[in-house]
PDB file of C-alpha atoms and ligand atoms in Angstrom:
ATOM      1  CA  MET Y  10      17.915 -21.479  16.622  1.00  0.00           C
ATOM      2  CA  ASP Y  11      19.096 -21.225  13.039  1.00  0.00           C
ATOM      3  CA  ARG Y  12      19.736 -17.646  11.720  1.00  0.00           C
ATOM      4  CA  GLU Y  13      16.587 -17.462   9.405  1.00  0.00           C
ATOM      5  CA  ARG Y  14      14.182 -18.366  12.014  1.00  0.00           C
ATOM      6  CA  GLU Y  15      15.743 -15.661  14.157  1.00  0.00           C
ATOM      7  CA  LEU Y  16      15.662 -13.172  11.583  1.00  0.00           C
ATOM      8  CA  LYS Y  17      11.858 -14.022  10.937  1.00  0.00           C
ATOM      9  CA  ILE Y  18      11.329 -13.364  14.685  1.00  0.00           C
ATOM     10  CA  ILE Y  19      13.182 -10.161  14.694  1.00  0.00           C
ATOM     11  CA  ARG Y  20      11.145  -8.744  11.409  1.00  0.00           C
ATOM     12  CA  ARG Y  21       8.279  -9.580  13.129  1.00  0.00           C
ATOM     13  CA  ALA Y  22       9.016  -7.388  16.110  1.00  0.00           C
ATOM     14  CA  TYR Y  23      10.530  -4.692  13.869  1.00  0.00           C
ATOM     15  CA  ALA Y  24       7.110  -4.643  11.601  1.00  0.00           C
ATOM     16  CA  LYS Y  25       4.836  -4.311  14.979  1.00  0.00           C
ATOM     17  CA  GLN Y  26       7.054  -1.414  16.335  1.00  0.00           C
ATOM     18  CA  VAL Y  27       7.244   0.719  12.980  1.00  0.00           C
ATOM     19  CA  THR Y  28       3.587   0.232  12.359  1.00  0.00           C
ATOM     20  CA  ALA Y  29       2.814   1.449  16.158  1.00  0.00           C
ATOM     21  CA  ALA Y  30       5.174   4.241  15.776  1.00  0.00           C
ATOM     22  CA  ALA Y  31       3.129   5.121  12.479  1.00  0.00           C
ATOM     23  CA  GLY Y  32      -0.240   4.573  14.502  1.00  0.00           C
ATOM     24  CA  VAL Y  33      -0.904   1.865  11.447  1.00  0.00           C
ATOM     25  CA  GLY Y  34      -3.350  -0.303  12.884  1.00  0.00           C
ATOM     26  CA  ASP Y  35      -3.826  -2.493   9.686  1.00  0.00           C
ATOM     27  CA  PRO Y  36      -2.591  -6.155  10.026  1.00  0.00           C
ATOM     28  CA  GLN Y  37      -2.038  -6.652   6.682  1.00  0.00           C
ATOM     29  CA  VAL Y  38       0.554  -3.492   6.426  1.00  0.00           C
ATOM     30  CA  GLU Y  39       2.223  -4.937   9.456  1.00  0.00           C
ATOM     31  CA  ALA Y  40       2.650  -8.577   7.822  1.00  0.00           C
ATOM     32  CA  ALA Y  41       3.792  -6.789   4.570  1.00  0.00           C
ATOM     33  CA  PHE Y  42       6.772  -5.262   6.755  1.00  0.00           C
ATOM     34  CA  ALA Y  43       7.279  -8.814   8.726  1.00  0.00           C
ATOM     35  CA  ALA Y  44       7.571 -10.492   5.431  1.00  0.00           C
ATOM     36  CA  VAL Y  45      10.310  -8.592   3.213  1.00  0.00           C
ATOM     37  CA  ALA Y  46      14.077  -8.889   4.166  1.00  0.00           C
ATOM     38  CA  ARG Y  47      15.330  -5.203   4.080  1.00  0.00           C
ATOM     39  CA  GLU Y  48      18.876  -6.553   3.854  1.00  0.00           C
ATOM     40  CA  ASP Y  49      17.968  -7.817   0.080  1.00  0.00           C
ATOM     41  CA  PHE Y  50      17.476  -4.297  -0.981  1.00  0.00           C
ATOM     42  CA  LEU Y  51      20.520  -2.461   0.232  1.00  0.00           C
ATOM     43  CA  GLY Y  52      23.709  -3.813  -1.268  1.00  0.00           C
ATOM     44  CA  PRO Y  53      26.035  -5.632   0.482  1.00  0.00           C
ATOM     45  CA  GLY Y  54      27.115  -4.267   4.307  1.00  0.00           C
ATOM     46  CA  PRO Y  55      28.209  -2.904   6.478  1.00  0.00           C
ATOM     47  CA  TRP Y  56      25.448  -0.382   6.031  1.00  0.00           C
ATOM     48  CA  HIS Y  57      25.492   3.305   6.537  1.00  0.00           C
ATOM     49  CA  ILE Y  58      22.726   4.738   9.142  1.00  0.00           C
ATOM     50  CA  VAL Y  59      21.752   8.138   8.492  1.00  0.00           C
ATOM     51  CA  ARG Y  60      22.412  10.322  11.635  1.00  0.00           C
ATOM     52  CA  TRP Y  61      19.999  13.393  11.903  1.00  0.00           C
ATOM     53  CA  GLY Y  62      22.122  16.560  12.198  1.00  0.00           C
ATOM     54  CA  GLY Y  63      25.234  15.278  10.217  1.00  0.00           C
ATOM     55  CA  GLY Y  64      26.055  12.244   8.052  1.00  0.00           C
ATOM     56  CA  TYR Y  65      26.123   8.505   8.124  1.00  0.00           C
ATOM     57  CA  ARG Y  66      27.460   5.921  10.977  1.00  0.00           C
ATOM     58  CA  ALA Y  67      28.461   2.677   9.695  1.00  0.00           C
ATOM     59  CA  THR Y  68      27.092  -0.520  11.095  1.00  0.00           C
ATOM     60  CA  PRO Y  69      29.933  -2.340  13.035  1.00  0.00           C
ATOM     61  CA  ASP Y  70      29.557  -5.382  10.813  1.00  0.00           C
ATOM     62  CA  ALA Y  71      27.154  -6.860   7.956  1.00  0.00           C
ATOM     63  CA  ASP Y  72      24.681  -8.577  10.263  1.00  0.00           C
ATOM     64  CA  PRO Y  73      21.130  -7.710   9.014  1.00  0.00           C
ATOM     65  CA  ILE Y  74      19.850  -7.434  12.625  1.00  0.00           C
ATOM     66  CA  TYR Y  75      21.002  -3.455  12.394  1.00  0.00           C
ATOM     67  CA  LEU Y  76      18.435  -2.704   9.516  1.00  0.00           C
ATOM     68  CA  TYR Y  77      15.261  -3.930  11.836  1.00  0.00           C
ATOM     69  CA  THR Y  78      14.982  -0.419  13.438  1.00  0.00           C
ATOM     70  CA  ASP Y  79      13.185   2.678  12.463  1.00  0.00           C
ATOM     71  CA  ASP Y  80      16.341   4.112  10.822  1.00  0.00           C
ATOM     72  CA  VAL Y  81      16.887   5.702   7.475  1.00  0.00           C
ATOM     73  CA  ILE Y  82      19.684   3.715   5.750  1.00  0.00           C
ATOM     74  CA  GLY Y  83      22.221   5.020   2.688  1.00  0.00           C
ATOM     75  CA  ILE Y  84      21.484   3.099  -0.531  1.00  0.00           C
ATOM     76  CA  LEU Y  85      23.931   5.349  -2.345  1.00  0.00           C
ATOM     77  CA  PRO Y  86      25.455   7.560   0.770  1.00  0.00           C
ATOM     78  CA  LYS Y  87      27.731   9.544  -1.616  1.00  0.00           C
ATOM     79  CA  ARG Y  88      24.649  11.066  -3.353  1.00  0.00           C
ATOM     80  CA  ASN Y  89      22.431  10.974  -0.093  1.00  0.00           C
ATOM     81  CA  LEU Y  90      20.118   8.504  -1.665  1.00  0.00           C
ATOM     82  CA  ASN Y  91      18.634   6.692   1.006  1.00  0.00           C
ATOM     83  CA  ASN Y  92      16.213   4.163   1.975  1.00  0.00           C
ATOM     84  CA  GLY Y  93      13.389   5.850   3.736  1.00  0.00           C
ATOM     85  CA  GLN Y  94      12.283   5.603   7.074  1.00  0.00           C
ATOM     86  CA  PRO Y  95       9.975   2.619   8.002  1.00  0.00           C
ATOM     87  CA  SER Y  96       7.472   4.333   9.913  1.00  0.00           C
ATOM     88  CA  LEU Y  97       7.158   6.831   7.613  1.00  0.00           C
ATOM     89  CA  HIS Y  98       6.476   4.460   5.078  1.00  0.00           C
ATOM     90  CA  ALA Y  99       4.163   2.330   6.944  1.00  0.00           C
ATOM     91  CA  ALA Y 100       1.989   5.412   7.179  1.00  0.00           C
ATOM     92  CA  LEU Y 101       2.011   6.392   3.508  1.00  0.00           C
ATOM     93  CA  ILE Y 102       1.550   2.898   2.440  1.00  0.00           C
ATOM     94  CA  ALA Y 103      -1.666   2.650   4.972  1.00  0.00           C
ATOM     95  CA  ALA Y 104      -2.741   5.653   3.392  1.00  0.00           C
ATOM     96  CA  ALA Y 105      -2.355   4.399  -0.061  1.00  0.00           C
ATOM     97  CA  ALA Y 106      -4.133   1.283   1.096  1.00  0.00           C
ATOM     98  CA  PRO Y 107      -3.234  -1.100  -1.661  1.00  0.00           C
ATOM     99  CA  GLN Y 108      -5.678  -3.951  -1.894  1.00  0.00           C
ATOM    100  CA  PRO Y 109      -5.041  -7.552  -3.230  1.00  0.00           C
ATOM    101  CA  GLY Y 110      -5.340  -7.621  -7.040  1.00  0.00           C
ATOM    102  CA  GLU Y 111      -4.877  -3.848  -7.552  1.00  0.00           C
ATOM    103  CA  HIS Y 112      -2.150  -2.143  -9.998  1.00  0.00           C
ATOM    104  CA  VAL Y 113       0.257  -0.022  -7.869  1.00  0.00           C
ATOM    105  CA  LEU Y 114       2.500   2.172  -9.870  1.00  0.00           C
ATOM    106  CA  HIS Y 115       5.689   2.792  -7.689  1.00  0.00           C
ATOM    107  CA  ILE Y 116       8.240   5.509  -8.524  1.00  0.00           C
ATOM    108  CA  GLY Y 117      11.812   5.181  -7.100  1.00  0.00           C
ATOM    109  CA  VAL Y 118      11.880   1.356  -6.566  1.00  0.00           C
ATOM    110  CA  GLY Y 119      13.721  -0.988  -3.856  1.00  0.00           C
ATOM    111  CA  TYR Y 120      12.535  -2.232  -0.496  1.00  0.00           C
ATOM    112  CA  TYR Y 121       9.217  -0.475  -0.525  1.00  0.00           C
ATOM    113  CA  THR Y 122       8.502  -2.123  -4.011  1.00  0.00           C
ATOM    114  CA  ALA Y 123       8.693  -5.394  -2.375  1.00  0.00           C
ATOM    115  CA  ILE Y 124       6.225  -4.156   0.400  1.00  0.00           C
ATOM    116  CA  LEU Y 125       3.728  -2.772  -2.192  1.00  0.00           C
ATOM    117  CA  ALA Y 126       4.027  -6.381  -3.738  1.00  0.00           C
ATOM    118  CA  GLU Y 127       2.892  -8.157  -0.734  1.00  0.00           C
ATOM    119  CA  LEU Y 128      -0.034  -5.916  -0.203  1.00  0.00           C
ATOM    120  CA  VAL Y 129      -1.362  -6.607  -3.830  1.00  0.00           C
ATOM    121  CA  GLY Y 130      -0.555 -10.368  -3.932  1.00  0.00           C
ATOM    122  CA  ALA Y 131      -0.120 -12.420  -6.898  1.00  0.00           C
ATOM    123  CA  THR Y 132      -3.392 -11.328  -8.236  1.00  0.00           C
ATOM    124  CA  GLY Y 133      -2.130  -7.672  -8.322  1.00  0.00           C
ATOM    125  CA  ARG Y 134       0.771  -6.087  -9.892  1.00  0.00           C
ATOM    126  CA  VAL Y 135       3.306  -3.448  -9.346  1.00  0.00           C
ATOM    127  CA  THR Y 136       4.802  -1.521 -12.269  1.00  0.00           C
ATOM    128  CA  ALA Y 137       8.025   0.101 -10.650  1.00  0.00           C
ATOM    129  CA  ILE Y 138      10.015   3.028 -12.398  1.00  0.00           C
ATOM    130  CA  GLU Y 139      13.406   4.022 -11.400  1.00  0.00           C
ATOM    131  CA  TYR Y 140      15.351   6.850 -12.721  1.00  0.00           C
ATOM    132  CA  ASP Y 141      18.906   5.736 -11.666  1.00  0.00           C
ATOM    133  CA  ALA Y 142      20.183   2.974 -13.956  1.00  0.00           C
ATOM    134  CA  GLU Y 143      22.429   1.234 -11.398  1.00  0.00           C
ATOM    135  CA  LEU Y 144      19.331   0.916  -9.134  1.00  0.00           C
ATOM    136  CA  ALA Y 145      17.058  -0.233 -11.477  1.00  0.00           C
ATOM    137  CA  ALA Y 146      19.477  -2.902 -12.671  1.00  0.00           C
ATOM    138  CA  ARG Y 147      19.741  -3.991  -8.796  1.00  0.00           C
ATOM    139  CA  ALA Y 148      16.087  -3.851  -8.299  1.00  0.00           C
ATOM    140  CA  THR Y 149      15.304  -5.882 -11.370  1.00  0.00           C
ATOM    141  CA  ALA Y 150      17.719  -8.785 -10.115  1.00  0.00           C
ATOM    142  CA  ASN Y 151      16.341  -8.405  -6.518  1.00  0.00           C
ATOM    143  CA  LEU Y 152      12.645  -8.762  -7.465  1.00  0.00           C
ATOM    144  CA  ALA Y 153      13.288 -11.143 -10.353  1.00  0.00           C
ATOM    145  CA  GLN Y 154      11.712 -13.898  -8.001  1.00  0.00           C
ATOM    146  CA  THR Y 155       8.397 -11.784  -7.767  1.00  0.00           C
ATOM    147  CA  PRO Y 156       6.827 -11.972 -11.171  1.00  0.00           C
ATOM    148  CA  HIS Y 157       3.888  -9.754 -10.454  1.00  0.00           C
ATOM    149  CA  VAL Y 158       6.827  -6.820 -10.164  1.00  0.00           C
ATOM    150  CA  ARG Y 159       7.940  -5.280 -13.211  1.00  0.00           C
ATOM    151  CA  VAL Y 160      10.804  -2.962 -12.788  1.00  0.00           C
ATOM    152  CA  VAL Y 161      11.411  -0.374 -15.650  1.00  0.00           C
ATOM    153  CA  HIS Y 162      14.217   1.941 -15.925  1.00  0.00           C
ATOM    154  CA  GLY Y 163      13.258   5.600 -17.068  1.00  0.00           C
ATOM    155  CA  ASP Y 164      11.752   8.628 -15.792  1.00  0.00           C
ATOM    156  CA  GLY Y 165       8.648   7.958 -14.011  1.00  0.00           C
ATOM    157  CA  THR Y 166       6.932  11.585 -14.810  1.00  0.00           C
ATOM    158  CA  ARG Y 167       7.178  10.420 -18.522  1.00  0.00           C
ATOM    159  CA  ILE Y 168       6.939   6.604 -18.945  1.00  0.00           C
ATOM    160  CA  ALA Y 169       3.640   5.687 -20.109  1.00  0.00           C
ATOM    161  CA  PHE Y 170       1.897   3.090 -17.856  1.00  0.00           C
ATOM    162  CA  GLU Y 171      -1.400   1.497 -17.607  1.00  0.00           C
ATOM    163  CA  PRO Y 172      -4.438   2.910 -15.125  1.00  0.00           C
ATOM    164  CA  ALA Y 173      -3.371   2.545 -11.771  1.00  0.00           C
ATOM    165  CA  ASP Y 174      -5.229   2.095  -8.358  1.00  0.00           C
ATOM    166  CA  VAL Y 175      -2.331   3.379  -6.187  1.00  0.00           C
ATOM    167  CA  ILE Y 176       0.450   5.678  -7.452  1.00  0.00           C
ATOM    168  CA  TYR Y 177       3.037   5.678  -4.586  1.00  0.00           C
ATOM    169  CA  VAL Y 178       5.752   8.439  -5.434  1.00  0.00           C
ATOM    170  CA  ASN Y 179       8.990   8.194  -3.288  1.00  0.00           C
ATOM    171  CA  ALA Y 180      10.815  11.594  -4.591  1.00  0.00           C
ATOM    172  CA  GLY Y 181      10.334  15.244  -4.199  1.00  0.00           C
ATOM    173  CA  ALA Y 182       8.506  16.804  -6.933  1.00  0.00           C
ATOM    174  CA  THR Y 183       7.206  20.234  -7.312  1.00  0.00           C
ATOM    175  CA  ARG Y 184       4.027  19.283  -9.088  1.00  0.00           C
ATOM    176  CA  PRO Y 185       2.215  16.122 -10.051  1.00  0.00           C
ATOM    177  CA  ALA Y 186       3.228  14.793 -13.494  1.00  0.00           C
ATOM    178  CA  ASP Y 187      -0.067  15.078 -15.906  1.00  0.00           C
ATOM    179  CA  ALA Y 188      -0.169  11.350 -16.408  1.00  0.00           C
ATOM    180  CA  TRP Y 189      -0.220  10.586 -12.384  1.00  0.00           C
ATOM    181  CA  LEU Y 190      -3.620  12.183 -12.473  1.00  0.00           C
ATOM    182  CA  ASP Y 191      -4.597  11.255 -15.837  1.00  0.00           C
ATOM    183  CA  ARG Y 192      -4.084   7.705 -15.244  1.00  0.00           C
ATOM    184  CA  LEU Y 193      -5.456   7.384 -11.665  1.00  0.00           C
ATOM    185  CA  LYS Y 194      -8.524   5.042 -11.911  1.00  0.00           C
ATOM    186  CA  GLU Y 195     -11.508   5.959 -10.152  1.00  0.00           C
ATOM    187  CA  GLY Y 196     -11.322   5.686  -6.509  1.00  0.00           C
ATOM    188  CA  GLY Y 197      -7.440   5.511  -6.954  1.00  0.00           C
ATOM    189  CA  ARG Y 198      -4.909   6.959  -4.708  1.00  0.00           C
ATOM    190  CA  LEU Y 199      -1.983   9.064  -5.349  1.00  0.00           C
ATOM    191  CA  ILE Y 200       0.854   9.487  -2.581  1.00  0.00           C
ATOM    192  CA  LEU Y 201       2.684  12.555  -3.670  1.00  0.00           C
ATOM    193  CA  PRO Y 202       5.638  14.319  -1.815  1.00  0.00           C
ATOM    194  CA  LEU Y 203       6.112  18.054  -2.404  1.00  0.00           C
ATOM    195  CA  THR Y 204       9.275  19.793  -1.466  1.00  0.00           C
ATOM    196  CA  ALA Y 205      10.087  23.112  -1.696  1.00  0.00           C
ATOM    197  CA  ASP Y 206      13.837  22.967  -1.712  1.00  0.00           C
ATOM    198  CA  ALA Y 207      15.590  20.711  -4.408  1.00  0.00           C
ATOM    199  CA  PHE Y 208      18.295  18.576  -2.891  1.00  0.00           C
ATOM    200  CA  PRO Y 209      20.007  18.670  -0.330  1.00  0.00           C
ATOM    201  CA  ASN Y 210      16.386  18.819   1.809  1.00  0.00           C
ATOM    202  CA  ARG Y 211      16.726  18.056   5.242  1.00  0.00           C
ATOM    203  CA  ASP Y 212      14.012  20.443   6.346  1.00  0.00           C
ATOM    204  CA  VAL Y 213      10.635  18.471   6.966  1.00  0.00           C
ATOM    205  CA  ARG Y 214       8.988  22.073   7.441  1.00  0.00           C
ATOM    206  CA  ARG Y 215       9.295  22.609   3.661  1.00  0.00           C
ATOM    207  CA  GLY Y 216       8.247  19.329   2.783  1.00  0.00           C
ATOM    208  CA  ALA Y 217       4.940  17.175   2.701  1.00  0.00           C
ATOM    209  CA  VAL Y 218       3.675  14.398   1.520  1.00  0.00           C
ATOM    210  CA  PHE Y 219      -0.241  14.580   0.004  1.00  0.00           C
ATOM    211  CA  ARG Y 220      -2.926  11.924  -0.511  1.00  0.00           C
ATOM    212  CA  ILE Y 221      -4.897  12.841  -3.576  1.00  0.00           C
ATOM    213  CA  GLU Y 222      -7.811  10.612  -4.174  1.00  0.00           C
ATOM    214  CA  ARG Y 223      -9.800  10.539  -7.844  1.00  0.00           C
ATOM    215  CA  HIS Y 224     -13.529  10.726  -7.792  1.00  0.00           C
ATOM    216  CA  GLY Y 225     -14.730  11.429 -11.265  1.00  0.00           C
ATOM    217  CA  PRO Y 226     -13.453  14.848 -12.366  1.00  0.00           C
ATOM    218  CA  GLU Y 227     -12.663  15.860  -8.606  1.00  0.00           C
ATOM    219  CA  PHE Y 228      -9.468  15.123  -6.768  1.00  0.00           C
ATOM    220  CA  LEU Y 229      -9.661  15.083  -2.937  1.00  0.00           C
ATOM    221  CA  ALA Y 230      -6.380  16.002  -1.239  1.00  0.00           C
ATOM    222  CA  ARG Y 231      -5.047  15.434   2.355  1.00  0.00           C
ATOM    223  CA  ARG Y 232      -1.645  16.296   3.853  1.00  0.00           C
ATOM    224  CA  ILE Y 233      -0.371  13.157   5.577  1.00  0.00           C
ATOM    225  CA  SER Y 234       3.095  13.952   6.917  1.00  0.00           C
ATOM    226  CA  GLY Y 235       6.085  16.221   6.720  1.00  0.00           C
ATOM    227  CA  VAL Y 236       9.013  14.949   4.695  1.00  0.00           C
ATOM    228  CA  ALA Y 237      12.670  15.162   3.396  1.00  0.00           C
ATOM    229  CA  ILE Y 238      13.231  13.440   0.382  1.00  0.00           C
ATOM    230  CA  PHE Y 239      15.382  12.998  -2.563  1.00  0.00           C
ATOM    231  CA  PRO Y 240      14.279  14.970  -5.556  1.00  0.00           C
ATOM    232  CA  CYS Y 241      12.074  13.741  -8.379  1.00  0.00           C
ATOM    233  CA  GLU Y 242      13.771  13.951 -11.577  1.00  0.00           C
ATOM    234  CA  GLY Y 243      11.565  15.768 -14.282  1.00  0.00           C
ATOM    235  CA  GLY Y 244       9.235  16.751 -11.596  1.00  0.00           C
ATOM    236  CA  ARG Y 245      10.644  19.996 -10.465  1.00  0.00           C
ATOM    237  CA  ASP Y 246      10.598  23.527 -11.780  1.00  0.00           C
ATOM    238  CA  GLU Y 247      11.546  27.001 -10.208  1.00  0.00           C
ATOM    239  CA  ALA Y 248       7.992  28.439 -10.196  1.00  0.00           C
ATOM    240  CA  GLY Y 249       6.900  25.716  -8.258  1.00  0.00           C
ATOM    241  CA  GLU Y 250       9.521  25.787  -5.632  1.00  0.00           C
ATOM    242  CA  ARG Y 251       8.659  29.222  -5.149  1.00  0.00           C
ATOM    243  CA  ALA Y 252       5.053  28.913  -5.041  1.00  0.00           C
ATOM    244  CA  LEU Y 253       5.678  25.757  -2.241  1.00  0.00           C
ATOM    245  CA  GLY Y 254       8.041  27.937  -0.425  1.00  0.00           C
ATOM    246  CA  ALA Y 255       5.565  30.736  -0.246  1.00  0.00           C
ATOM    247  CA  ALA Y 256       2.984  28.008   0.782  1.00  0.00           C
ATOM    248  CA  PHE Y 257       4.880  26.374   3.553  1.00  0.00           C
ATOM    249  CA  ASP Y 258       5.971  29.580   5.078  1.00  0.00           C
ATOM    250  CA  LYS Y 259       2.480  30.647   5.205  1.00  0.00           C
ATOM    251  CA  GLY Y 260       1.473  27.657   6.955  1.00  0.00           C
ATOM    252  CA  GLY Y 261      -2.150  25.760   6.846  1.00  0.00           C
ATOM    253  CA  ALA Y 262      -1.151  22.621   4.585  1.00  0.00           C
ATOM    254  CA  GLU Y 263      -3.091  20.452   6.899  1.00  0.00           C
ATOM    255  CA  ARG Y 264      -6.487  22.378   5.976  1.00  0.00           C
ATOM    256  CA  VAL Y 265      -6.388  21.549   2.266  1.00  0.00           C
ATOM    257  CA  THR Y 266      -8.877  19.361   1.027  1.00  0.00           C
ATOM    258  CA  ARG Y 267      -9.021  19.262  -2.882  1.00  0.00           C
ATOM    259  CA  LEU Y 268      -6.762  19.385  -5.710  1.00  0.00           C
ATOM    260  CA  TYR Y 269      -7.959  21.439  -8.724  1.00  0.00           C
ATOM    261  CA  LEU Y 270      -6.585  21.635 -12.359  1.00  0.00           C
ATOM    262  CA  ARG Y 271      -7.383  25.300 -12.856  1.00  0.00           C
ATOM    263  CA  ASP Y 272      -5.785  28.719 -12.385  1.00  0.00           C
ATOM    264  CA  ASP Y 273      -9.108  30.757 -11.804  1.00  0.00           C
ATOM    265  CA  LEU Y 274      -9.609  30.038  -7.787  1.00  0.00           C
ATOM    266  CA  PRO Y 275      -9.912  32.845  -5.525  1.00  0.00           C
ATOM    267  CA  GLU Y 276      -6.794  33.614  -3.731  1.00  0.00           C
ATOM    268  CA  ASP Y 277      -8.281  33.039  -0.240  1.00  0.00           C
ATOM    269  CA  GLN Y 278      -9.166  29.457  -1.311  1.00  0.00           C
ATOM    270  CA  CYS Y 279      -5.741  28.398  -2.319  1.00  0.00           C
ATOM    271  CA  TRP Y 280      -2.942  26.933   0.054  1.00  0.00           C
ATOM    272  CA  LEU Y 281      -1.045  26.544  -3.021  1.00  0.00           C
ATOM    273  CA  ARG Y 282      -1.240  28.132  -6.456  1.00  0.00           C
ATOM    274  CA  ALA Y 283       0.902  27.212  -9.252  1.00  0.00           C
ATOM    275  CA  PRO Y 284       0.577  27.552 -13.077  1.00  0.00           C
ATOM    276  CA  GLY Y 285      -2.561  25.027 -14.139  1.00  0.00           C
ATOM    277  CA  TRP Y 286      -3.127  23.732 -10.496  1.00  0.00           C
ATOM    278  CA  CYS Y 287      -3.516  24.623  -7.063  1.00  0.00           C
ATOM    279  CA  LEU Y 288      -4.053  22.694  -3.640  1.00  0.00           C
ATOM    280  CA  ALA Y 289      -7.071  24.189  -2.017  1.00  0.00           C
ATOM    281  CA  TYR Y 290      -8.813  24.496   1.448  1.00  0.00           C
ATOM    282  CA  ARG Y 291     -12.414  23.756  -0.229  1.00  0.00           C
TER     283      ARG Y 291
HETATM  284  C1  SAM L   6      14.331   8.576  -1.506  1.00  0.00           C
HETATM  285  S1  SAM L   6      15.239   7.761  -2.897  1.00  0.00           S
HETATM  286  C2  SAM L   6      15.030   5.892  -2.802  1.00  0.00           C
HETATM  287  C3  SAM L   6      13.330   5.498  -2.451  1.00  0.00           C
HETATM  288  C4  SAM L   6      13.300   4.133  -2.252  1.00  0.00           C
HETATM  289  N1  SAM L   6      12.086   3.494  -2.589  1.00  0.00           N
HETATM  290  C5  SAM L   6      13.619   3.336  -0.897  1.00  0.00           C
HETATM  291  O1  SAM L   6      13.310   4.214   0.043  1.00  0.00           O
HETATM  292  O2  SAM L   6      14.306   2.665  -0.846  1.00  0.00           O
HETATM  293  C6  SAM L   6      14.222   8.358  -4.097  1.00  0.00           C
HETATM  294  C7  SAM L   6      14.324   7.390  -5.615  1.00  0.00           C
HETATM  295  O3  SAM L   6      13.734   7.910  -6.612  1.00  0.00           O
HETATM  296  C8  SAM L   6      14.376   8.020  -7.906  1.00  0.00           C
HETATM  297  N2  SAM L   6      13.837   8.705  -8.778  1.00  0.00           N
HETATM  298  C9  SAM L   6      13.971  10.029  -8.912  1.00  0.00           C
HETATM  299  N3  SAM L   6      13.285  10.832 -10.021  1.00  0.00           N
HETATM  300  C10 SAM L   6      12.822   9.722 -10.503  1.00  0.00           C
HETATM  301  C11 SAM L   6      11.880   9.755 -11.643  1.00  0.00           C
HETATM  302  N4  SAM L   6      11.301  10.894 -12.429  1.00  0.00           N
HETATM  303  N5  SAM L   6      11.511   8.478 -11.963  1.00  0.00           N
HETATM  304  C12 SAM L   6      11.841   7.335 -11.407  1.00  0.00           C
HETATM  305  N6  SAM L   6      12.516   7.490 -10.391  1.00  0.00           N
HETATM  306  C13 SAM L   6      12.970   8.563  -9.813  1.00  0.00           C
HETATM  307  C14 SAM L   6      15.774   8.195  -7.547  1.00  0.00           C
HETATM  308  O4  SAM L   6      16.778   7.701  -8.404  1.00  0.00           O
HETATM  309  C15 SAM L   6      15.903   7.409  -6.332  1.00  0.00           C
HETATM  310  O5  SAM L   6      16.323   6.025  -6.147  1.00  0.00           O
END
């Protein structure tokens, strides 16, 4: 069997395994994971696999087969900047539910940009913003054959973008950027990782990903998952870290149902209260 055919079979098995691990039954998400070559986005091998509890282990050689597991893989290991866990992203992408023809804004680009591009198809588009110049250049080259993806180098909390159906944030913030809420279309979904501690953050008890859905002036909110993730430049502040730290220590994030842009909600209604916004139980 030729190598590309063998890798296609391996990718199909991997896509089944990571979507099953995530409890994702959406065949489109599985097909998108089966379609994209992870090795195209991680630089030349051997690659560095994250060992939870300590450091990285290098793959024995540059055979891409080592990338089709549910492991986190180093992109820039010296900076602890990694390609996130496939089953986590399968769950988050399924929660975002990008549909053919939709516009996705992706903050923190790479492998998952290509998966989002598969899901929206050629009638949709992905605007992918990356803060790191080297990674933005790499993604521009890697995605050059995908014309419905536009890679932009810059700060995704500040760069202007057209209204989006999905905003998929892949870095840990302490608050949503104003533009992410302002530019979310009616019925749009924002996937927002909030982390109490700035990098290094290996503690999933003090980080969570929320799904925010816009309906008119209202924002429905729910916790999807715990998370440990690289920090979001321009998306963090000390007051937010303190507020999130207190909220995670108190517990109850799974009871959050709403995001409000106001300061006057009663204390007992709030899981997280931060200047200008809150996550609330009702
Ligand atoms: C978890 S890492 C890599 C995510 C990537 N999608 C992956 O798993 O392959 C987070 C990425 O977000 C980028 N980032 C952080 N803050 C950003 C911002 N304000 N705008 C755009 N990119 C940002 C970092 O440079 C980094 O590449």
